[in-house]
Short mmCIF file of C-alpha atoms and ligand atoms in Angstrom, two decimals:
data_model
loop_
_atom_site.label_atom_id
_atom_site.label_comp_id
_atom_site.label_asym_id
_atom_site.label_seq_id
_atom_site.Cartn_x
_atom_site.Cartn_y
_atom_site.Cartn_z
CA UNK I 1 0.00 0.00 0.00
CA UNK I 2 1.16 3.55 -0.55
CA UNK I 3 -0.35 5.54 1.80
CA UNK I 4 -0.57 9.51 1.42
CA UNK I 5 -3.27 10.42 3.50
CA UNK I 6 -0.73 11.41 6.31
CA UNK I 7 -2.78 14.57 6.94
CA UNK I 8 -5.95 11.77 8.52
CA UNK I 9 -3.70 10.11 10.66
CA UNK I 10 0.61 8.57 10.43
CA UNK I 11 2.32 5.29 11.70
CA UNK I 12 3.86 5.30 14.66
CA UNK I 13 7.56 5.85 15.46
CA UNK I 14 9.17 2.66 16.37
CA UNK I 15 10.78 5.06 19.10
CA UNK I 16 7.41 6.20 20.34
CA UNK I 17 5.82 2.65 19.78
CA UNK I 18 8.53 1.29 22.05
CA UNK I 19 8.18 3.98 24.45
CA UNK I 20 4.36 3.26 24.90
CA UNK I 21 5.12 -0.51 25.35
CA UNK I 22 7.62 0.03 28.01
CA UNK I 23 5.62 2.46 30.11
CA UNK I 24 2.70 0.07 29.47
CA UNK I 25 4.17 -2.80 30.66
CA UNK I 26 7.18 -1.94 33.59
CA UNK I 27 5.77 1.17 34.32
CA UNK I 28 1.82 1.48 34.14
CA UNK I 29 1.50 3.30 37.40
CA UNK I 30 -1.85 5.95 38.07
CA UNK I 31 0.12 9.13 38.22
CA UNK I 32 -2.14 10.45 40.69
CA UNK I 33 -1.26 7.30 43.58
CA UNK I 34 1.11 8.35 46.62
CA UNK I 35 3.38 5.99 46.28
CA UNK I 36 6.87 5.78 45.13
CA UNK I 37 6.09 4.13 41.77
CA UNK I 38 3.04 6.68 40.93
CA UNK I 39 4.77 9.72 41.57
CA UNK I 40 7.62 8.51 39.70
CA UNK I 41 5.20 8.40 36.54
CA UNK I 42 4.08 12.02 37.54
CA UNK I 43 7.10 13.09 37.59
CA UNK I 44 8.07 11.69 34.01
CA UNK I 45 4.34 13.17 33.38
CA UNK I 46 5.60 16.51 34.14
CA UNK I 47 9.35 16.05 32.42
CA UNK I 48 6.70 15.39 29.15
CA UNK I 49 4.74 18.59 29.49
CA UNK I 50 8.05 20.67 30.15
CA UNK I 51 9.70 18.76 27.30
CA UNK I 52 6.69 19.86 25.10
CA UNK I 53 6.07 23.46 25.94
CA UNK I 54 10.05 23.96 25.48
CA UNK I 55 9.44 22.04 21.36
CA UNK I 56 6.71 24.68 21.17
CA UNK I 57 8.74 27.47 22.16
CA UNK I 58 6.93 28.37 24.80
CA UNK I 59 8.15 29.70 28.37
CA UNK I 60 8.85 27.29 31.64
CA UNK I 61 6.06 29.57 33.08
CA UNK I 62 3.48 28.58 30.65
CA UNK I 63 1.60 25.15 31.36
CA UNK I 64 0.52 22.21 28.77
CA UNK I 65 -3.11 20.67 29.12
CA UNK I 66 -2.63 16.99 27.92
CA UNK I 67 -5.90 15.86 26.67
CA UNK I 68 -7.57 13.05 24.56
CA UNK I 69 -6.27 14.42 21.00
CA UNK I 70 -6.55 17.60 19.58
CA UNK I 71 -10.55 17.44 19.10
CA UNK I 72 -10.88 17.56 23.13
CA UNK I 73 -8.19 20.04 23.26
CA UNK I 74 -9.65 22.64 20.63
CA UNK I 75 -12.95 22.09 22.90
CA UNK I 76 -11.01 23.06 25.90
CA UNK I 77 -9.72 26.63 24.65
CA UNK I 78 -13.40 27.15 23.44
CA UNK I 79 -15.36 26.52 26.16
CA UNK I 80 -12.93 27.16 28.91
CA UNK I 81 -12.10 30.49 27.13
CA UNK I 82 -15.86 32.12 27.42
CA UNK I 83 -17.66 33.54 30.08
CA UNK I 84 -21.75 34.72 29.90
CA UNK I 85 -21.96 37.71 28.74
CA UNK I 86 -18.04 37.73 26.82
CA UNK I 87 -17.85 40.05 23.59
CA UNK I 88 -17.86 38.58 20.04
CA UNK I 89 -16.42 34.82 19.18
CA UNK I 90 -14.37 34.65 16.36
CA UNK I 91 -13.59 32.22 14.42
CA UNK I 92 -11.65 31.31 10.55
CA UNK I 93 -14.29 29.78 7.94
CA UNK I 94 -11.83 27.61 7.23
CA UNK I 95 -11.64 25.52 10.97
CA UNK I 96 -11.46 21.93 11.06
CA UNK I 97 -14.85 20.68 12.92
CA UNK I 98 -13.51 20.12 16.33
CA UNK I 99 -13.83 24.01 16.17
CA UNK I 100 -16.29 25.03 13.50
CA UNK I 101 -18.94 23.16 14.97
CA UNK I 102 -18.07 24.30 18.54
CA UNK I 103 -18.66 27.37 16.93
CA UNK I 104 -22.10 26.76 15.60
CA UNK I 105 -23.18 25.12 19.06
CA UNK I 106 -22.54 28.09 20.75
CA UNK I 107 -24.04 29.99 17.91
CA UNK I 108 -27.13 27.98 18.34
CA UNK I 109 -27.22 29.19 22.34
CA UNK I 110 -27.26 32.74 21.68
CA UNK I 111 -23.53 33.75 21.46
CA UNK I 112 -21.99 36.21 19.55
CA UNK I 113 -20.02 34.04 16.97
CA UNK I 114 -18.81 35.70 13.72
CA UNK I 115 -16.91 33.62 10.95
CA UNK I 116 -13.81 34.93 9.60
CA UNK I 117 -13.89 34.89 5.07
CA UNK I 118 -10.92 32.95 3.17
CA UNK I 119 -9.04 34.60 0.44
CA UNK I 120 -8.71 32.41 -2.90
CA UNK I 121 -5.78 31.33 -1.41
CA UNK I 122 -7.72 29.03 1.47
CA UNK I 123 -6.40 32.00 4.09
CA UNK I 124 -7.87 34.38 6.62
CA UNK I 125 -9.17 37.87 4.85
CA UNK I 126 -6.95 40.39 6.26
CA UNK I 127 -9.47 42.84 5.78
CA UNK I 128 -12.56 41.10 6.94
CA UNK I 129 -10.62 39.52 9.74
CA UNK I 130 -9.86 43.67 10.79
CA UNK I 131 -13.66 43.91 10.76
CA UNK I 132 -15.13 41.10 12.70
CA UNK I 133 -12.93 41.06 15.31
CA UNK I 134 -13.76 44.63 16.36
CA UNK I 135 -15.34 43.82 20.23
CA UNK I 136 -14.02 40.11 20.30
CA UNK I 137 -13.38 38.31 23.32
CA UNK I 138 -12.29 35.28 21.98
CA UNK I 139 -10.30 34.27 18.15
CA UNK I 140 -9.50 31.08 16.92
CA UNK I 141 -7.40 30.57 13.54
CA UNK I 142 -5.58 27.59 12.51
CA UNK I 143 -2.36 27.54 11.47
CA UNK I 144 -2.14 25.53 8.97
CA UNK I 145 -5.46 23.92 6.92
CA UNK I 146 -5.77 20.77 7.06
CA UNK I 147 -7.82 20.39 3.17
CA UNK I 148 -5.44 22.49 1.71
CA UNK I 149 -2.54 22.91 3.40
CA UNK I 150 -2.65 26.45 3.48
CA UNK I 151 -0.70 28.17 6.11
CA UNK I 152 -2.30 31.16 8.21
CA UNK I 153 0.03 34.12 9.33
CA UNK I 154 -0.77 33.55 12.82
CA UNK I 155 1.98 36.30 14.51
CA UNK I 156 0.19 38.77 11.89
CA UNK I 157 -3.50 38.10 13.13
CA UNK I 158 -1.95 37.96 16.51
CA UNK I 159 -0.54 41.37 16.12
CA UNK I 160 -4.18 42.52 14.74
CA UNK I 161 -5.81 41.19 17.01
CA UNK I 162 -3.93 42.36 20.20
CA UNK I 163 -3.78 45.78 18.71
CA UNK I 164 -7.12 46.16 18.60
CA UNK I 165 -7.88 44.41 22.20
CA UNK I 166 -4.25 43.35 24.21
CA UNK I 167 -7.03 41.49 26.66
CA UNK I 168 -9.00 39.12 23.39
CA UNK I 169 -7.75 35.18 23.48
CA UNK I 170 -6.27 34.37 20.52
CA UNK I 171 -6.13 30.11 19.95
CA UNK I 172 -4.61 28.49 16.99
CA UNK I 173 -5.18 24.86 15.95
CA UNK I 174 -1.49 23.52 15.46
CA UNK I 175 -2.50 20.54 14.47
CA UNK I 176 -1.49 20.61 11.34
CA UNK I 177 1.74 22.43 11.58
CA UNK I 178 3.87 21.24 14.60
CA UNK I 179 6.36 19.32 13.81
CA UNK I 180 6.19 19.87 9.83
CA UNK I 181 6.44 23.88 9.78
CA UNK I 182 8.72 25.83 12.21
CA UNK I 183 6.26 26.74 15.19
CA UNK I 184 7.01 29.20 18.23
CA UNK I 185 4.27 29.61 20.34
CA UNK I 186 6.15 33.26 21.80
CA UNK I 187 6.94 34.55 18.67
CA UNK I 188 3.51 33.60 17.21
CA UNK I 189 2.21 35.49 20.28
CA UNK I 190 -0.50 33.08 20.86
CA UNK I 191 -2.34 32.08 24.01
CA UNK I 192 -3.58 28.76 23.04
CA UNK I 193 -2.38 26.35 20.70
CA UNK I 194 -3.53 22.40 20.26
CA UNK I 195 -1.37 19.81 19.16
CA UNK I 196 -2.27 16.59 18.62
CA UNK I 197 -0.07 13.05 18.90
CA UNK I 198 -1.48 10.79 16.21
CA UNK I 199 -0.60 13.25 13.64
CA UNK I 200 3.24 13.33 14.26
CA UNK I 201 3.79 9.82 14.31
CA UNK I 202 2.89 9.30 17.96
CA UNK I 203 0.00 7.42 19.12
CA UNK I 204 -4.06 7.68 18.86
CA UNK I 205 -6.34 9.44 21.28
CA UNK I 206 -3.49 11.86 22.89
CA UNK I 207 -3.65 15.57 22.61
CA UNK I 208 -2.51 18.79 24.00
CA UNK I 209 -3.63 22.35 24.54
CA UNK I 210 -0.53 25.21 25.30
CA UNK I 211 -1.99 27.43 27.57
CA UNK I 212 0.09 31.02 27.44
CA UNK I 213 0.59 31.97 31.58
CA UNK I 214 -2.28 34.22 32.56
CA UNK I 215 -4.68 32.48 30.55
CA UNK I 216 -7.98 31.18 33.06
CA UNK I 217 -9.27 28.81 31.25
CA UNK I 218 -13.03 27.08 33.07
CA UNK I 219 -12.67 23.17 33.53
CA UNK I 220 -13.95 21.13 30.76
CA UNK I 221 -14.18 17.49 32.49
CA UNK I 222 -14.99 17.35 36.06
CA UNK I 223 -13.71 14.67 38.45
CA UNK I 224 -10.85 13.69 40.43
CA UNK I 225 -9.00 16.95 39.34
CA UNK I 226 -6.36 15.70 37.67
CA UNK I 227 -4.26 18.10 34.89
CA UNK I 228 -4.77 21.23 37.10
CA UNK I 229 -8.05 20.39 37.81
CA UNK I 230 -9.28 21.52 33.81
CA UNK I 231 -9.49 17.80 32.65
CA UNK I 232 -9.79 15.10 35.38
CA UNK I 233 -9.53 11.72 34.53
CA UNK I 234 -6.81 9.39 35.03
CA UNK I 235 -3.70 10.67 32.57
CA UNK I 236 -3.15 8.51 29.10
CA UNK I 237 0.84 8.50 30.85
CA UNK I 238 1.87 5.65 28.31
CA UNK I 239 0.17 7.76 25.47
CA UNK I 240 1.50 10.77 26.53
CA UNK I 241 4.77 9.45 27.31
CA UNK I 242 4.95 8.30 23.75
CA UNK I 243 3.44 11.83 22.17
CA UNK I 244 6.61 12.93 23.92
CA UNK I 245 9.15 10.73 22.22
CA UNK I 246 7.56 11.43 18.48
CA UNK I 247 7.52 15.26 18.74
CA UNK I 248 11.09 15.48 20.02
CA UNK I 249 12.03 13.65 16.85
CA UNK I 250 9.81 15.25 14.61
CA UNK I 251 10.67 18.84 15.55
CA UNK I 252 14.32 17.69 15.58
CA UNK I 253 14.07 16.51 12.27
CA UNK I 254 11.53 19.59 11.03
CA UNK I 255 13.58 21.21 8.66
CA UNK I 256 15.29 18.08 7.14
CA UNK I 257 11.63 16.50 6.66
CA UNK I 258 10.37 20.17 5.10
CA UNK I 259 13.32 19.43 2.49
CA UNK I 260 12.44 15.87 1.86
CA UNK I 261 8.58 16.50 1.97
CA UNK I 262 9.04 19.66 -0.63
CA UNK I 263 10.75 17.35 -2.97
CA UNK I 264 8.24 14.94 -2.79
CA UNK I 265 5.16 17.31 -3.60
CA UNK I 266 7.67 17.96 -6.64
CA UNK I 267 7.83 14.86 -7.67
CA UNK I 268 4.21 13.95 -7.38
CA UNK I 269 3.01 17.37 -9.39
CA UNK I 270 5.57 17.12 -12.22
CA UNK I 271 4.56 13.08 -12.80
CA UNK I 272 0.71 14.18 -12.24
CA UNK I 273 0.56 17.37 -14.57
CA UNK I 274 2.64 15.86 -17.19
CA UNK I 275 0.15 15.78 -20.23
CA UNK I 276 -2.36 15.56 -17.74
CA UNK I 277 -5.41 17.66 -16.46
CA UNK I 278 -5.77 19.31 -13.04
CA UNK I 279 -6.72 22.27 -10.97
CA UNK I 280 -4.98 22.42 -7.96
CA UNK I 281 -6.66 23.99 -5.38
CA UNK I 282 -3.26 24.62 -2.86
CA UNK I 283 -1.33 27.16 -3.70
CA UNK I 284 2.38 27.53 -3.60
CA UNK I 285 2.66 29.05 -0.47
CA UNK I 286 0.47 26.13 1.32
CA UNK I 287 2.38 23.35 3.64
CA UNK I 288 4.10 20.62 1.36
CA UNK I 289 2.86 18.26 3.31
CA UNK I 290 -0.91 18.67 1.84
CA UNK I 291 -2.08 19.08 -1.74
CA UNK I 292 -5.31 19.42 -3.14
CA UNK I 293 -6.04 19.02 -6.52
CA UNK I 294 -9.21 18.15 -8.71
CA UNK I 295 -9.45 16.01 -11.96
CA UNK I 296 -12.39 17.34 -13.54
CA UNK I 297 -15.34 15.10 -14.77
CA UNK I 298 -14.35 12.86 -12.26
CA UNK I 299 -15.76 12.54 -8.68
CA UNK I 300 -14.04 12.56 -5.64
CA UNK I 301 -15.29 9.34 -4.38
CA UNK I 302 -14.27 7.99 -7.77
CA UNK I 303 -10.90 8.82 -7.61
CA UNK I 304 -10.51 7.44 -4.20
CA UNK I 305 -11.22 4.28 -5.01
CA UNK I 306 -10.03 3.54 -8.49
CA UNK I 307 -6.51 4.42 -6.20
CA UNK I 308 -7.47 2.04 -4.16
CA UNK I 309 -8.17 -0.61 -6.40
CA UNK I 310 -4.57 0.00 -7.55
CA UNK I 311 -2.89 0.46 -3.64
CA UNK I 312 -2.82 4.19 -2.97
CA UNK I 313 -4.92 5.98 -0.49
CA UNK I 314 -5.62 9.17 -0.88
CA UNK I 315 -8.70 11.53 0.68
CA UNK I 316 -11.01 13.20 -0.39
CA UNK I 317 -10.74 15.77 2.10
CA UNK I 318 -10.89 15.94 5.71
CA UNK I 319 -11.46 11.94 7.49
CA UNK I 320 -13.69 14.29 9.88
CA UNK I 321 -16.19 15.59 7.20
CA UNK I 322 -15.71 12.66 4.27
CA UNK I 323 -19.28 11.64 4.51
CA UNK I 324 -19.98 15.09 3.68
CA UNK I 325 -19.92 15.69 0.21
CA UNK I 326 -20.01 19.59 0.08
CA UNK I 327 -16.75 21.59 0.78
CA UNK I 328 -17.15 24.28 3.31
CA UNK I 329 -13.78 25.30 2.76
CA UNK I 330 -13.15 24.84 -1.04
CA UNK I 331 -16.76 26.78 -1.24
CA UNK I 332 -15.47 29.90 0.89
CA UNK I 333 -12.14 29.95 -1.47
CA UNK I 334 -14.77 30.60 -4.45
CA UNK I 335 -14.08 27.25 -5.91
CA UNK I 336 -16.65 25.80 -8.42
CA UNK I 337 -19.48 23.07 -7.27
CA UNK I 338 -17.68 21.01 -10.14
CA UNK I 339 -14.42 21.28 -9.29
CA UNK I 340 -15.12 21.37 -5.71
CA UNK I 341 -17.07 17.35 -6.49
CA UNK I 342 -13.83 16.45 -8.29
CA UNK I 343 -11.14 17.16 -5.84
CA UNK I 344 -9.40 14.81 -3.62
CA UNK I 345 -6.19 15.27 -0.97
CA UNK I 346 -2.70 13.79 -1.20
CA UNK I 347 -0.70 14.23 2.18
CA UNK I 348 2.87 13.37 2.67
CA UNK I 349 5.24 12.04 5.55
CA UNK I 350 9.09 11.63 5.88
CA UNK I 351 8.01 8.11 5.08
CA UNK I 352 7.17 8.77 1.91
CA UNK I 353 9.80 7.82 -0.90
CA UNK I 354 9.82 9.28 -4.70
CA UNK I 355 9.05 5.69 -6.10
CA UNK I 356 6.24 5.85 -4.11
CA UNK I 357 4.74 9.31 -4.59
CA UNK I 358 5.53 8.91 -8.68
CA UNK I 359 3.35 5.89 -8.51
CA UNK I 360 0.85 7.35 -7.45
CA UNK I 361 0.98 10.36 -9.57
CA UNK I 362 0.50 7.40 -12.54
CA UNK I 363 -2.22 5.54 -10.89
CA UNK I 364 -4.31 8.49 -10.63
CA UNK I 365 -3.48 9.66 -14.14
CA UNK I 366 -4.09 6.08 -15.87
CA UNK I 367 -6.98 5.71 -13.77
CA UNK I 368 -8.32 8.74 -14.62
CA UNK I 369 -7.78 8.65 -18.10
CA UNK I 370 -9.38 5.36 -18.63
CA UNK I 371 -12.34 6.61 -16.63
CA UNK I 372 -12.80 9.55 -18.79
CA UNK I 373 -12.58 7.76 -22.12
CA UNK I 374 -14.81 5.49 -20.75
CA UNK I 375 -17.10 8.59 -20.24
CA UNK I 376 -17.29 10.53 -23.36
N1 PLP B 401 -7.59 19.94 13.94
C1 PLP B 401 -7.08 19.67 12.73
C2 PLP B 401 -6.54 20.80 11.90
C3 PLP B 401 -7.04 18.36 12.25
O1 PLP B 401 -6.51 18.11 11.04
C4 PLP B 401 -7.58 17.33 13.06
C5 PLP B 401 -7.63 15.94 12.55
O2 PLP B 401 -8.01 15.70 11.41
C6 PLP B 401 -8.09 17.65 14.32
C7 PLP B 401 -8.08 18.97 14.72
C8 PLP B 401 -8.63 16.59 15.24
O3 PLP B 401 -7.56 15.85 15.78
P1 PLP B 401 -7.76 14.56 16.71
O4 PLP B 401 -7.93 13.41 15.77
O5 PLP B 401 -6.50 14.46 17.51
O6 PLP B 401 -8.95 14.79 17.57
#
């Protein structure tokens, strides 16, 4: 199989896959119990965090929220960020759903929630962005989109934003870019930022929130008041443990991977376009690790599968919202219906080799071509 959906989910490290063995098996301990072997996993609990914040850039003051993956964790800075009665929400049109529809809930309630426009480019509108956020309490952008790969310039909004109010929240969903892009929490000026585990070769169903020092956030999951008393439940310490091992090696191996990941989209895009039809969707500037692209008169779905048939996966946009078959986000870039039905994502990983990704470019081509021929 040649898999380049790497923007759904990755394969584990061996490191971190080791890691989460280990801890499972010699040292499975609750973090929370008082004796010598539990607070010995707290402690390597807290090592984690520190080790984290510091791979984010952020300050030794600042505190990490480790959650159940990044869904729970862009939750959190929602919901733990408002108050009754807070200004304006803000939010990007472009947000994966584990904000876009904690967006509409609150809509639904009665809050102020106002949605950011995209450029053609799959960013934030500078201009509209200026306008809505006028009386905001709370923003959220992502950094970098996960359909499109298109990368927000977060310490610009940040600067907007904090002009205009130096109190308003600003949150960023990171998913997407630690580890692949350089990210530094400081010098992006955020408060909050999510990260998530399973996308940076590290295991499923860990996640993290950065939370900037001064920021209050409410609890989101009550209990036995475990991670500062914001998320209780018994720590994920093997998971976590693990999350810890894969970003240390992915952000020490960032810019090498940029490299080999730039050459890759290369690779694929020269093989695909060569005598070949496209429109792709992801501009230049967007992350190399995510390309979208749409072979006209061809569905989606159709696409998908045909690569199947022939061992590559591929998406046809975000795992979240596949079922769906409108584009919220191709739709606010002003992207035709038909185009918009035609287009599919190819994400990269380090894993990734040039036999593989020129493959694939052929499969979809041949496939394609057939299918059209078949057609007319
Ligand atoms: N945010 C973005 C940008 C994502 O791409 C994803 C996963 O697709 C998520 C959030 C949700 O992450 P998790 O699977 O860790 O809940």
């Amino acid at each position: 199989m040649i898999f380049l959906d790497n923007a759904s989910t990755t394969k584990i490290y061996d490191e971190a896959l080791k890691e989460y063995n280990e801890q499972s098996v010699n040292n499975f301990y609750n973090a929370s119990a008082l004796y010598k072997s539990g607070s010995d996993v707290l402690k390597q609990l807290n090592k984690a965090r520190a080790n984290l914040i510091k791979l984010l850039g952020g300050s030794t003051i600042d505190n990490l929220i480790f959650t159940s993956g990044a869904t729970e964790a862009n939750n959190m800075a929602v919901n733990g960020s408002i108050r009754k009665n807070c200004g304006k929400l803000v939010f990007s049109y472009a947000e994966h759903p584990a904000i876009f529809n904690v967006a509409k809930n609150l809509q639904n309630q009665g809050y102020n929630v106002e949605f950011v426009d995209l450029t053609k480019d799959g960013v934030v509108d500078e201009e509209d962005f200026k306008q809505k956020i006028k009386g905001a309490s709370f923003i959220s952008v992502m950094h970098v989109c996960n359909e499109t790969g298109a990368v927000n310039d977060i310490k610009r909004l940040v600067r907007i934003a904090k002009t205009e109010n130096k109190d308003v929240i600003f949150h960023s969903d990171g998913v997407q870019a630690f580890g692949k892009i350089a990210v530094n929490v400081k010098d992006l000026g955020v408060d909050l930022y999510t990260i998530s585990a399973h996308k940076i070769h590290g295991p499923k169903g860990v996640g993290a929130l950065y939370v900037k020092k001064g920021i209050n956030l409410k609890p989101s999951v009550f209990g036995g008041g475990q991670e500062f008393g914001l998320r209780s439940g018994t720590e994920n310490t093997c998971g976590i443990l693990a999350f810890n091992v894969a970003a240390q090696k992915i952000v020490e191996n960032q810019k090498i991977n940029f490299s080999c990941v730039t050459k890759l989209k290369e690779e694929f895009l020269h093989e695909l376009t060569n005598n070949f039809d496209v429109i792709i969707n992801s501009t230049n500037a967007c992350s190399p690790y995510i390309i979208s692209f749409a072979v006209l008169k061809v569905k989606a779905e159709t696409i998908l599968h045909m690569a199947e048939e022939q061992g590559v996966l591929i998406s046809n946009g975000s795992a979240c919202s596949s079922k769906h078959t409108d584009n919220r986000i191709l739709s606010a870039m002003g992207i035709d219906p038909n185009t918009i039905a035609s287009s599919v994502r190819v994400s990269f990983s380090e894993f990734n080799t040039t036999n593989e990704v020129v493959t694939a470019a052929k499969v979809i081509k041949e496939t394609c071509t057939r299918y059209i021929k078949i057609l007319k």
